[in-house]
Amino acid sequence: MAKLGTQEKYLIIFGVLLACVMILASAGLEIAKQNDNEIGNDPLVEGSDEVHAENIETVSTVEVSDDDILNVSTSAEGYQITGSVNESATEPTSDQTSANGDKVTLSVSGCLEYVSPEEMSTRSDVILIGTVKEILPAQWNTADGGSPTDDINELEWYDISTDVVIIVDEYLKNPLAEKEVIVRTLGGEKDIIIIDVEDEPSFTPGEKVFLYLKNDTWPRTMDHGPEHFVVTGVSQGKFTLTNDGKAIHFGESFTLDELLETV
């Protein structure tokens, strides 16, 4: 039997090692495939990306023209949009909306020019003390009361308003014959749309209020729905009255007597 040379021995050893490596690699691939199959068969768990993909908020910026800024100032003196509106919304399909009750939210932030009670008294057409009777359903700001667009992405922040009925306990400036007045605020919930205007006043049925009010002269809202007022200085012109004679807004506390002195 012929003896193997040194070079032949090395070739045989190399071949054996190469075969071992190939066997191990094949086994590793098989294990990886089994793991992938097991993961793919696992049910989705709470917190996974797939579960909450439909609830992810998308944020975009909507540019506001100079004309819009001027109109906002006219709508509620003292409130100005500073160049852009932040829009935060989930965008479900119509099927998802009906099945899951999802809502689309448009949030509007701006800045308020401070208006003192004395200034609000001068600017107001009517000043009164009253009680919140009811908050009417939100409405589209259109002539026919219908949605201004079928495309959610084309909605504007002023497209919805909410009217509040106030029972007048006492007129303090320019008394009217009416025993009830309507105060209009921008924003509200209509169909699947929620528009949240940050600095608009909020009301609660049964709440006792001191109100500085202006005639609505903003073309986008003045002619829609019943005759109404807007709060002077946006939320700054609305005070909640307490049983101990306090008048409260923005966390500040005045006395009713202090407000009466401004009239």
PDB file of C-alpha atoms in Angstrom:
ATOM      1  CA  MET A   1       0.000   0.000   0.000  1.00  0.00           C
ATOM      2  CA  ALA A   2       1.430   3.345  -1.046  1.00  0.00           C
ATOM      3  CA  LYS A   3       2.119   5.863   1.608  1.00  0.00           C
ATOM      4  CA  LEU A   4       0.315   9.199   1.486  1.00  0.00           C
ATOM      5  CA  GLY A   5       2.398  12.252   1.042  1.00  0.00           C
ATOM      6  CA  THR A   6       2.216  15.260   3.341  1.00  0.00           C
ATOM      7  CA  GLN A   7       0.272  17.351   0.796  1.00  0.00           C
ATOM      8  CA  GLU A   8      -2.301  14.585   0.322  1.00  0.00           C
ATOM      9  CA  LYS A   9      -2.803  14.299   4.074  1.00  0.00           C
ATOM     10  CA  TYR A  10      -3.536  18.037   4.300  1.00  0.00           C
ATOM     11  CA  LEU A  11      -6.055  17.809   1.464  1.00  0.00           C
ATOM     12  CA  ILE A  12      -7.915  14.973   3.186  1.00  0.00           C
ATOM     13  CA  ILE A  13      -8.039  16.887   6.526  1.00  0.00           C
ATOM     14  CA  PHE A  14      -9.253  20.035   4.745  1.00  0.00           C
ATOM     15  CA  GLY A  15     -12.004  18.059   2.989  1.00  0.00           C
ATOM     16  CA  VAL A  16     -13.211  16.556   6.281  1.00  0.00           C
ATOM     17  CA  LEU A  17     -13.297  19.993   7.958  1.00  0.00           C
ATOM     18  CA  LEU A  18     -15.168  21.519   5.014  1.00  0.00           C
ATOM     19  CA  ALA A  19     -17.785  18.758   5.187  1.00  0.00           C
ATOM     20  CA  CYS A  20     -18.267  19.385   8.939  1.00  0.00           C
ATOM     21  CA  VAL A  21     -18.740  23.114   8.364  1.00  0.00           C
ATOM     22  CA  MET A  22     -21.357  22.476   5.667  1.00  0.00           C
ATOM     23  CA  ILE A  23     -23.271  20.082   7.926  1.00  0.00           C
ATOM     24  CA  LEU A  24     -23.307  22.606  10.797  1.00  0.00           C
ATOM     25  CA  ALA A  25     -24.405  25.446   8.490  1.00  0.00           C
ATOM     26  CA  SER A  26     -27.273  23.356   7.136  1.00  0.00           C
ATOM     27  CA  ALA A  27     -28.449  22.526  10.644  1.00  0.00           C
ATOM     28  CA  GLY A  28     -28.338  26.211  11.642  1.00  0.00           C
ATOM     29  CA  LEU A  29     -30.483  27.229   8.683  1.00  0.00           C
ATOM     30  CA  GLU A  30     -33.078  24.599   9.555  1.00  0.00           C
ATOM     31  CA  ILE A  31     -33.291  25.842  13.148  1.00  0.00           C
ATOM     32  CA  ALA A  32     -33.679  29.460  11.947  1.00  0.00           C
ATOM     33  CA  LYS A  33     -36.558  28.479   9.644  1.00  0.00           C
ATOM     34  CA  GLN A  34     -38.340  26.701  12.489  1.00  0.00           C
ATOM     35  CA  ASN A  35     -37.977  29.775  14.711  1.00  0.00           C
ATOM     36  CA  ASP A  36     -39.355  32.048  11.972  1.00  0.00           C
ATOM     37  CA  ASN A  37     -42.369  29.801  11.537  1.00  0.00           C
ATOM     38  CA  GLU A  38     -43.047  29.761  15.266  1.00  0.00           C
ATOM     39  CA  ILE A  39     -42.857  33.575  15.476  1.00  0.00           C
ATOM     40  CA  GLY A  40     -45.115  33.971  12.456  1.00  0.00           C
ATOM     41  CA  ASN A  41     -47.785  31.783  14.094  1.00  0.00           C
ATOM     42  CA  ASP A  42     -47.796  33.719  17.385  1.00  0.00           C
ATOM     43  CA  PRO A  43     -50.894  35.882  17.959  1.00  0.00           C
ATOM     44  CA  LEU A  44     -50.405  39.674  18.107  1.00  0.00           C
ATOM     45  CA  VAL A  45     -49.922  40.959  21.626  1.00  0.00           C
ATOM     46  CA  GLU A  46     -50.903  44.314  23.069  1.00  0.00           C
ATOM     47  CA  GLY A  47     -48.238  46.891  22.403  1.00  0.00           C
ATOM     48  CA  SER A  48     -47.097  45.523  19.076  1.00  0.00           C
ATOM     49  CA  ASP A  49     -46.817  47.859  16.085  1.00  0.00           C
ATOM     50  CA  GLU A  50     -49.510  46.014  14.145  1.00  0.00           C
ATOM     51  CA  VAL A  51     -52.068  46.329  16.932  1.00  0.00           C
ATOM     52  CA  HIS A  52     -51.737  50.096  17.309  1.00  0.00           C
ATOM     53  CA  ALA A  53     -50.854  51.187  13.797  1.00  0.00           C
ATOM     54  CA  GLU A  54     -54.375  52.526  13.259  1.00  0.00           C
ATOM     55  CA  ASN A  55     -54.115  54.697  16.368  1.00  0.00           C
ATOM     56  CA  ILE A  56     -50.827  56.427  15.525  1.00  0.00           C
ATOM     57  CA  GLU A  57     -51.194  60.209  15.531  1.00  0.00           C
ATOM     58  CA  THR A  58     -50.032  62.124  12.489  1.00  0.00           C
ATOM     59  CA  VAL A  59     -49.072  65.757  12.886  1.00  0.00           C
ATOM     60  CA  SER A  60     -48.952  68.280  10.086  1.00  0.00           C
ATOM     61  CA  THR A  61     -48.793  72.058   9.752  1.00  0.00           C
ATOM     62  CA  VAL A  62     -51.399  74.058   7.886  1.00  0.00           C
ATOM     63  CA  GLU A  63     -50.332  77.490   6.680  1.00  0.00           C
ATOM     64  CA  VAL A  64     -52.708  80.344   7.460  1.00  0.00           C
ATOM     65  CA  SER A  65     -53.015  83.298   5.120  1.00  0.00           C
ATOM     66  CA  ASP A  66     -52.874  86.908   6.307  1.00  0.00           C
ATOM     67  CA  ASP A  67     -56.562  87.176   5.477  1.00  0.00           C
ATOM     68  CA  ASP A  68     -57.344  84.316   7.844  1.00  0.00           C
ATOM     69  CA  ILE A  69     -55.367  85.945  10.642  1.00  0.00           C
ATOM     70  CA  LEU A  70     -57.293  89.183  10.211  1.00  0.00           C
ATOM     71  CA  ASN A  71     -60.597  87.339  10.136  1.00  0.00           C
ATOM     72  CA  VAL A  72     -59.778  85.522  13.358  1.00  0.00           C
ATOM     73  CA  SER A  73     -59.020  88.820  15.053  1.00  0.00           C
ATOM     74  CA  THR A  74     -62.371  90.145  13.865  1.00  0.00           C
ATOM     75  CA  SER A  75     -64.177  87.014  15.008  1.00  0.00           C
ATOM     76  CA  ALA A  76     -62.959  87.273  18.580  1.00  0.00           C
ATOM     77  CA  GLU A  77     -60.917  90.345  19.378  1.00  0.00           C
ATOM     78  CA  GLY A  78     -57.698  89.482  21.163  1.00  0.00           C
ATOM     79  CA  TYR A  79     -57.267  86.014  19.614  1.00  0.00           C
ATOM     80  CA  GLN A  80     -54.751  85.571  16.821  1.00  0.00           C
ATOM     81  CA  ILE A  81     -53.370  82.539  15.044  1.00  0.00           C
ATOM     82  CA  THR A  82     -49.624  83.020  14.890  1.00  0.00           C
ATOM     83  CA  GLY A  83     -48.981  81.907  11.316  1.00  0.00           C
ATOM     84  CA  SER A  84     -49.803  78.219  11.538  1.00  0.00           C
ATOM     85  CA  VAL A  85     -52.279  75.765  12.951  1.00  0.00           C
ATOM     86  CA  ASN A  86     -51.199  72.430  14.418  1.00  0.00           C
ATOM     87  CA  GLU A  87     -53.352  69.617  13.120  1.00  0.00           C
ATOM     88  CA  SER A  88     -53.326  66.334  15.053  1.00  0.00           C
ATOM     89  CA  ALA A  89     -55.532  63.537  13.801  1.00  0.00           C
ATOM     90  CA  THR A  90     -55.996  59.853  13.289  1.00  0.00           C
ATOM     91  CA  GLU A  91     -57.320  59.144   9.813  1.00  0.00           C
ATOM     92  CA  PRO A  92     -59.496  56.001   9.859  1.00  0.00           C
ATOM     93  CA  THR A  93     -61.379  54.791   6.821  1.00  0.00           C
ATOM     94  CA  SER A  94     -65.158  55.085   6.795  1.00  0.00           C
ATOM     95  CA  ASP A  95     -65.477  51.369   7.555  1.00  0.00           C
ATOM     96  CA  GLN A  96     -63.158  51.635  10.550  1.00  0.00           C
ATOM     97  CA  THR A  97     -65.058  54.650  11.777  1.00  0.00           C
ATOM     98  CA  SER A  98     -68.430  52.946  11.762  1.00  0.00           C
ATOM     99  CA  ALA A  99     -67.080  49.742  13.252  1.00  0.00           C
ATOM    100  CA  ASN A 100     -64.646  51.119  15.828  1.00  0.00           C
ATOM    101  CA  GLY A 101     -66.105  54.524  16.663  1.00  0.00           C
ATOM    102  CA  ASP A 102     -62.850  56.285  15.769  1.00  0.00           C
ATOM    103  CA  LYS A 103     -62.826  60.089  15.726  1.00  0.00           C
ATOM    104  CA  VAL A 104     -60.725  62.536  13.755  1.00  0.00           C
ATOM    105  CA  THR A 105     -59.429  65.449  15.851  1.00  0.00           C
ATOM    106  CA  LEU A 106     -58.219  68.840  14.636  1.00  0.00           C
ATOM    107  CA  SER A 107     -56.459  70.727  17.451  1.00  0.00           C
ATOM    108  CA  VAL A 108     -55.872  74.457  17.091  1.00  0.00           C
ATOM    109  CA  SER A 109     -53.352  76.434  19.135  1.00  0.00           C
ATOM    110  CA  GLY A 110     -52.816  80.166  19.038  1.00  0.00           C
ATOM    111  CA  CYS A 111     -51.931  83.012  21.349  1.00  0.00           C
ATOM    112  CA  LEU A 112     -54.171  85.411  23.233  1.00  0.00           C
ATOM    113  CA  GLU A 113     -53.593  89.107  23.502  1.00  0.00           C
ATOM    114  CA  TYR A 114     -54.373  89.952  27.124  1.00  0.00           C
ATOM    115  CA  VAL A 115     -57.505  92.055  27.530  1.00  0.00           C
ATOM    116  CA  SER A 116     -58.316  93.509  30.940  1.00  0.00           C
ATOM    117  CA  PRO A 117     -61.888  93.491  32.288  1.00  0.00           C
ATOM    118  CA  GLU A 118     -61.978  97.276  31.800  1.00  0.00           C
ATOM    119  CA  GLU A 119     -61.031  96.921  28.121  1.00  0.00           C
ATOM    120  CA  MET A 120     -63.507  94.089  27.601  1.00  0.00           C
ATOM    121  CA  SER A 121     -66.248  96.252  29.076  1.00  0.00           C
ATOM    122  CA  THR A 122     -65.489  98.980  26.523  1.00  0.00           C
ATOM    123  CA  ARG A 123     -65.354  96.553  23.602  1.00  0.00           C
ATOM    124  CA  SER A 124     -68.481  94.593  24.531  1.00  0.00           C
ATOM    125  CA  ASP A 125     -71.925  95.153  23.032  1.00  0.00           C
ATOM    126  CA  VAL A 126     -73.675  93.389  25.909  1.00  0.00           C
ATOM    127  CA  ILE A 127     -72.634  92.468  29.445  1.00  0.00           C
ATOM    128  CA  LEU A 128     -74.755  90.140  31.542  1.00  0.00           C
ATOM    129  CA  ILE A 129     -75.014  87.768  34.455  1.00  0.00           C
ATOM    130  CA  GLY A 130     -76.725  84.514  33.609  1.00  0.00           C
ATOM    131  CA  THR A 131     -76.984  80.749  33.929  1.00  0.00           C
ATOM    132  CA  VAL A 132     -76.021  78.177  31.315  1.00  0.00           C
ATOM    133  CA  LYS A 133     -79.242  76.470  30.218  1.00  0.00           C
ATOM    134  CA  GLU A 134     -77.909  74.017  27.645  1.00  0.00           C
ATOM    135  CA  ILE A 135     -75.158  73.343  25.150  1.00  0.00           C
ATOM    136  CA  LEU A 136     -76.620  72.758  21.703  1.00  0.00           C
ATOM    137  CA  PRO A 137     -75.252  70.114  19.305  1.00  0.00           C
ATOM    138  CA  ALA A 138     -72.256  71.283  17.289  1.00  0.00           C
ATOM    139  CA  GLN A 139     -72.958  72.463  13.743  1.00  0.00           C
ATOM    140  CA  TRP A 140     -71.145  72.920  10.460  1.00  0.00           C
ATOM    141  CA  ASN A 141     -70.450  76.562   9.622  1.00  0.00           C
ATOM    142  CA  THR A 142     -72.125  76.384   6.234  1.00  0.00           C
ATOM    143  CA  ALA A 143     -75.232  77.995   4.776  1.00  0.00           C
ATOM    144  CA  ASP A 144     -77.067  74.677   4.438  1.00  0.00           C
ATOM    145  CA  GLY A 145     -75.721  73.144   7.650  1.00  0.00           C
ATOM    146  CA  GLY A 146     -73.967  70.352   5.780  1.00  0.00           C
ATOM    147  CA  SER A 147     -70.327  69.327   5.797  1.00  0.00           C
ATOM    148  CA  PRO A 148     -68.200  71.715   3.695  1.00  0.00           C
ATOM    149  CA  THR A 149     -66.205  68.821   2.200  1.00  0.00           C
ATOM    150  CA  ASP A 150     -66.181  65.033   1.918  1.00  0.00           C
ATOM    151  CA  ASP A 151     -62.410  64.990   2.332  1.00  0.00           C
ATOM    152  CA  ILE A 152     -61.287  65.044   5.979  1.00  0.00           C
ATOM    153  CA  ASN A 153     -57.930  66.482   4.941  1.00  0.00           C
ATOM    154  CA  GLU A 154     -59.622  69.578   3.495  1.00  0.00           C
ATOM    155  CA  LEU A 155     -61.421  70.576   6.702  1.00  0.00           C
ATOM    156  CA  GLU A 156     -60.560  73.943   8.254  1.00  0.00           C
ATOM    157  CA  TRP A 157     -60.286  74.641  11.978  1.00  0.00           C
ATOM    158  CA  TYR A 158     -63.288  77.005  11.884  1.00  0.00           C
ATOM    159  CA  ASP A 159     -65.665  74.599  10.098  1.00  0.00           C
ATOM    160  CA  ILE A 160     -67.515  73.586  13.304  1.00  0.00           C
ATOM    161  CA  SER A 161     -69.080  75.755  16.004  1.00  0.00           C
ATOM    162  CA  THR A 162     -71.104  75.079  19.154  1.00  0.00           C
ATOM    163  CA  ASP A 163     -73.898  77.309  20.482  1.00  0.00           C
ATOM    164  CA  VAL A 164     -74.622  77.736  24.187  1.00  0.00           C
ATOM    165  CA  VAL A 165     -77.985  78.938  25.513  1.00  0.00           C
ATOM    166  CA  ILE A 166     -77.728  81.378  28.427  1.00  0.00           C
ATOM    167  CA  ILE A 167     -80.672  82.315  30.659  1.00  0.00           C
ATOM    168  CA  VAL A 168     -80.216  86.007  31.463  1.00  0.00           C
ATOM    169  CA  ASP A 169     -80.501  86.844  35.141  1.00  0.00           C
ATOM    170  CA  GLU A 170     -79.451  90.483  34.724  1.00  0.00           C
ATOM    171  CA  TYR A 171     -78.294  92.731  31.901  1.00  0.00           C
ATOM    172  CA  LEU A 172     -75.501  95.077  32.950  1.00  0.00           C
ATOM    173  CA  LYS A 173     -74.919  96.818  29.588  1.00  0.00           C
ATOM    174  CA  ASN A 174     -77.356  97.358  26.708  1.00  0.00           C
ATOM    175  CA  PRO A 175     -80.290  95.328  28.082  1.00  0.00           C
ATOM    176  CA  LEU A 176     -82.288  93.312  25.559  1.00  0.00           C
ATOM    177  CA  ALA A 177     -85.886  92.167  25.563  1.00  0.00           C
ATOM    178  CA  GLU A 178     -84.820  88.523  25.283  1.00  0.00           C
ATOM    179  CA  LYS A 179     -84.593  86.456  28.448  1.00  0.00           C
ATOM    180  CA  GLU A 180     -82.238  84.033  26.741  1.00  0.00           C
ATOM    181  CA  VAL A 181     -79.244  84.639  24.486  1.00  0.00           C
ATOM    182  CA  ILE A 182     -77.065  82.326  22.429  1.00  0.00           C
ATOM    183  CA  VAL A 183     -73.286  82.429  22.721  1.00  0.00           C
ATOM    184  CA  ARG A 184     -71.283  80.839  19.912  1.00  0.00           C
ATOM    185  CA  THR A 185     -67.917  79.143  20.389  1.00  0.00           C
ATOM    186  CA  LEU A 186     -65.670  77.724  17.679  1.00  0.00           C
ATOM    187  CA  GLY A 187     -65.030  73.996  17.727  1.00  0.00           C
ATOM    188  CA  GLY A 188     -66.992  70.974  18.883  1.00  0.00           C
ATOM    189  CA  GLU A 189     -67.835  67.451  17.763  1.00  0.00           C
ATOM    190  CA  LYS A 190     -69.856  66.823  14.610  1.00  0.00           C
ATOM    191  CA  ASP A 191     -70.262  63.360  13.074  1.00  0.00           C
ATOM    192  CA  ILE A 192     -66.781  61.785  13.372  1.00  0.00           C
ATOM    193  CA  ILE A 193     -64.955  65.141  13.487  1.00  0.00           C
ATOM    194  CA  ILE A 194     -63.745  66.868  16.656  1.00  0.00           C
ATOM    195  CA  ILE A 195     -62.325  70.393  16.375  1.00  0.00           C
ATOM    196  CA  ASP A 196     -60.633  71.571  19.565  1.00  0.00           C
ATOM    197  CA  VAL A 197     -59.844  75.305  19.621  1.00  0.00           C
ATOM    198  CA  GLU A 198     -57.576  75.739  22.608  1.00  0.00           C
ATOM    199  CA  ASP A 199     -58.586  79.200  23.864  1.00  0.00           C
ATOM    200  CA  GLU A 200     -62.334  79.096  23.261  1.00  0.00           C
ATOM    201  CA  PRO A 201     -64.447  79.338  26.453  1.00  0.00           C
ATOM    202  CA  SER A 202     -66.087  76.195  27.818  1.00  0.00           C
ATOM    203  CA  PHE A 203     -69.485  76.035  29.491  1.00  0.00           C
ATOM    204  CA  THR A 204     -71.299  73.617  31.796  1.00  0.00           C
ATOM    205  CA  PRO A 205     -75.103  73.362  32.115  1.00  0.00           C
ATOM    206  CA  GLY A 206     -76.223  75.035  35.346  1.00  0.00           C
ATOM    207  CA  GLU A 207     -73.065  77.146  35.565  1.00  0.00           C
ATOM    208  CA  LYS A 208     -73.510  80.725  36.800  1.00  0.00           C
ATOM    209  CA  VAL A 209     -71.554  83.114  34.559  1.00  0.00           C
ATOM    210  CA  PHE A 210     -70.559  86.739  34.088  1.00  0.00           C
ATOM    211  CA  LEU A 211     -70.160  87.420  30.366  1.00  0.00           C
ATOM    212  CA  TYR A 212     -68.665  90.191  28.244  1.00  0.00           C
ATOM    213  CA  LEU A 213     -70.244  89.668  24.811  1.00  0.00           C
ATOM    214  CA  LYS A 214     -69.815  91.054  21.290  1.00  0.00           C
ATOM    215  CA  ASN A 215     -71.964  90.815  18.202  1.00  0.00           C
ATOM    216  CA  ASP A 216     -70.566  88.179  15.847  1.00  0.00           C
ATOM    217  CA  THR A 217     -69.168  90.095  12.849  1.00  0.00           C
ATOM    218  CA  TRP A 218     -66.976  87.357  11.383  1.00  0.00           C
ATOM    219  CA  PRO A 219     -68.235  86.443   7.876  1.00  0.00           C
ATOM    220  CA  ARG A 220     -67.451  82.752   8.363  1.00  0.00           C
ATOM    221  CA  THR A 221     -69.923  82.372  11.259  1.00  0.00           C
ATOM    222  CA  MET A 222     -72.122  85.472  11.611  1.00  0.00           C
ATOM    223  CA  ASP A 223     -74.878  84.467   9.175  1.00  0.00           C
ATOM    224  CA  HIS A 224     -75.168  80.785  10.044  1.00  0.00           C
ATOM    225  CA  GLY A 225     -77.780  79.562  12.500  1.00  0.00           C
ATOM    226  CA  PRO A 226     -79.718  81.705  14.995  1.00  0.00           C
ATOM    227  CA  GLU A 227     -78.783  85.196  16.165  1.00  0.00           C
ATOM    228  CA  HIS A 228     -75.923  84.963  18.602  1.00  0.00           C
ATOM    229  CA  PHE A 229     -73.000  86.634  20.368  1.00  0.00           C
ATOM    230  CA  VAL A 230     -69.347  85.687  20.850  1.00  0.00           C
ATOM    231  CA  VAL A 231     -67.361  86.139  24.043  1.00  0.00           C
ATOM    232  CA  THR A 232     -65.186  89.271  24.079  1.00  0.00           C
ATOM    233  CA  GLY A 233     -61.488  88.409  24.249  1.00  0.00           C
ATOM    234  CA  VAL A 234     -62.360  84.760  23.554  1.00  0.00           C
ATOM    235  CA  SER A 235     -62.241  82.865  26.872  1.00  0.00           C
ATOM    236  CA  GLN A 236     -61.061  85.977  28.746  1.00  0.00           C
ATOM    237  CA  GLY A 237     -64.576  87.427  28.702  1.00  0.00           C
ATOM    238  CA  LYS A 238     -66.204  84.499  30.486  1.00  0.00           C
ATOM    239  CA  PHE A 239     -66.159  84.252  34.300  1.00  0.00           C
ATOM    240  CA  THR A 240     -67.623  81.518  36.476  1.00  0.00           C
ATOM    241  CA  LEU A 241     -69.473  82.919  39.503  1.00  0.00           C
ATOM    242  CA  THR A 242     -69.317  81.082  42.817  1.00  0.00           C
ATOM    243  CA  ASN A 243     -71.667  81.194  45.788  1.00  0.00           C
ATOM    244  CA  ASP A 244     -69.141  83.162  47.850  1.00  0.00           C
ATOM    245  CA  GLY A 245     -69.074  86.108  45.443  1.00  0.00           C
ATOM    246  CA  LYS A 246     -65.980  85.118  43.442  1.00  0.00           C
ATOM    247  CA  ALA A 247     -65.586  85.403  39.664  1.00  0.00           C
ATOM    248  CA  ILE A 248     -63.043  82.913  38.301  1.00  0.00           C
ATOM    249  CA  HIS A 249     -61.298  82.302  34.976  1.00  0.00           C
ATOM    250  CA  PHE A 250     -57.829  81.067  33.936  1.00  0.00           C
ATOM    251  CA  GLY A 251     -57.183  80.195  37.574  1.00  0.00           C
ATOM    252  CA  GLU A 252     -57.482  83.890  38.482  1.00  0.00           C
ATOM    253  CA  SER A 253     -59.992  84.983  41.069  1.00  0.00           C
ATOM    254  CA  PHE A 254     -61.811  88.311  41.049  1.00  0.00           C
ATOM    255  CA  THR A 255     -64.813  89.378  43.041  1.00  0.00           C
ATOM    256  CA  LEU A 256     -68.149  90.040  41.416  1.00  0.00           C
ATOM    257  CA  ASP A 257     -67.983  93.586  42.775  1.00  0.00           C
ATOM    258  CA  GLU A 258     -64.668  94.150  40.953  1.00  0.00           C
ATOM    259  CA  LEU A 259     -66.252  93.153  37.645  1.00  0.00           C
ATOM    260  CA  LEU A 260     -69.338  95.266  38.278  1.00  0.00           C
ATOM    261  CA  GLU A 261     -67.070  98.276  38.702  1.00  0.00           C
ATOM    262  CA  THR A 262     -65.844  97.853  35.108  1.00  0.00           C
ATOM    263  CA  VAL A 263     -69.312  98.308  33.617  1.00  0.00           C
TER     264      VAL A 263
END
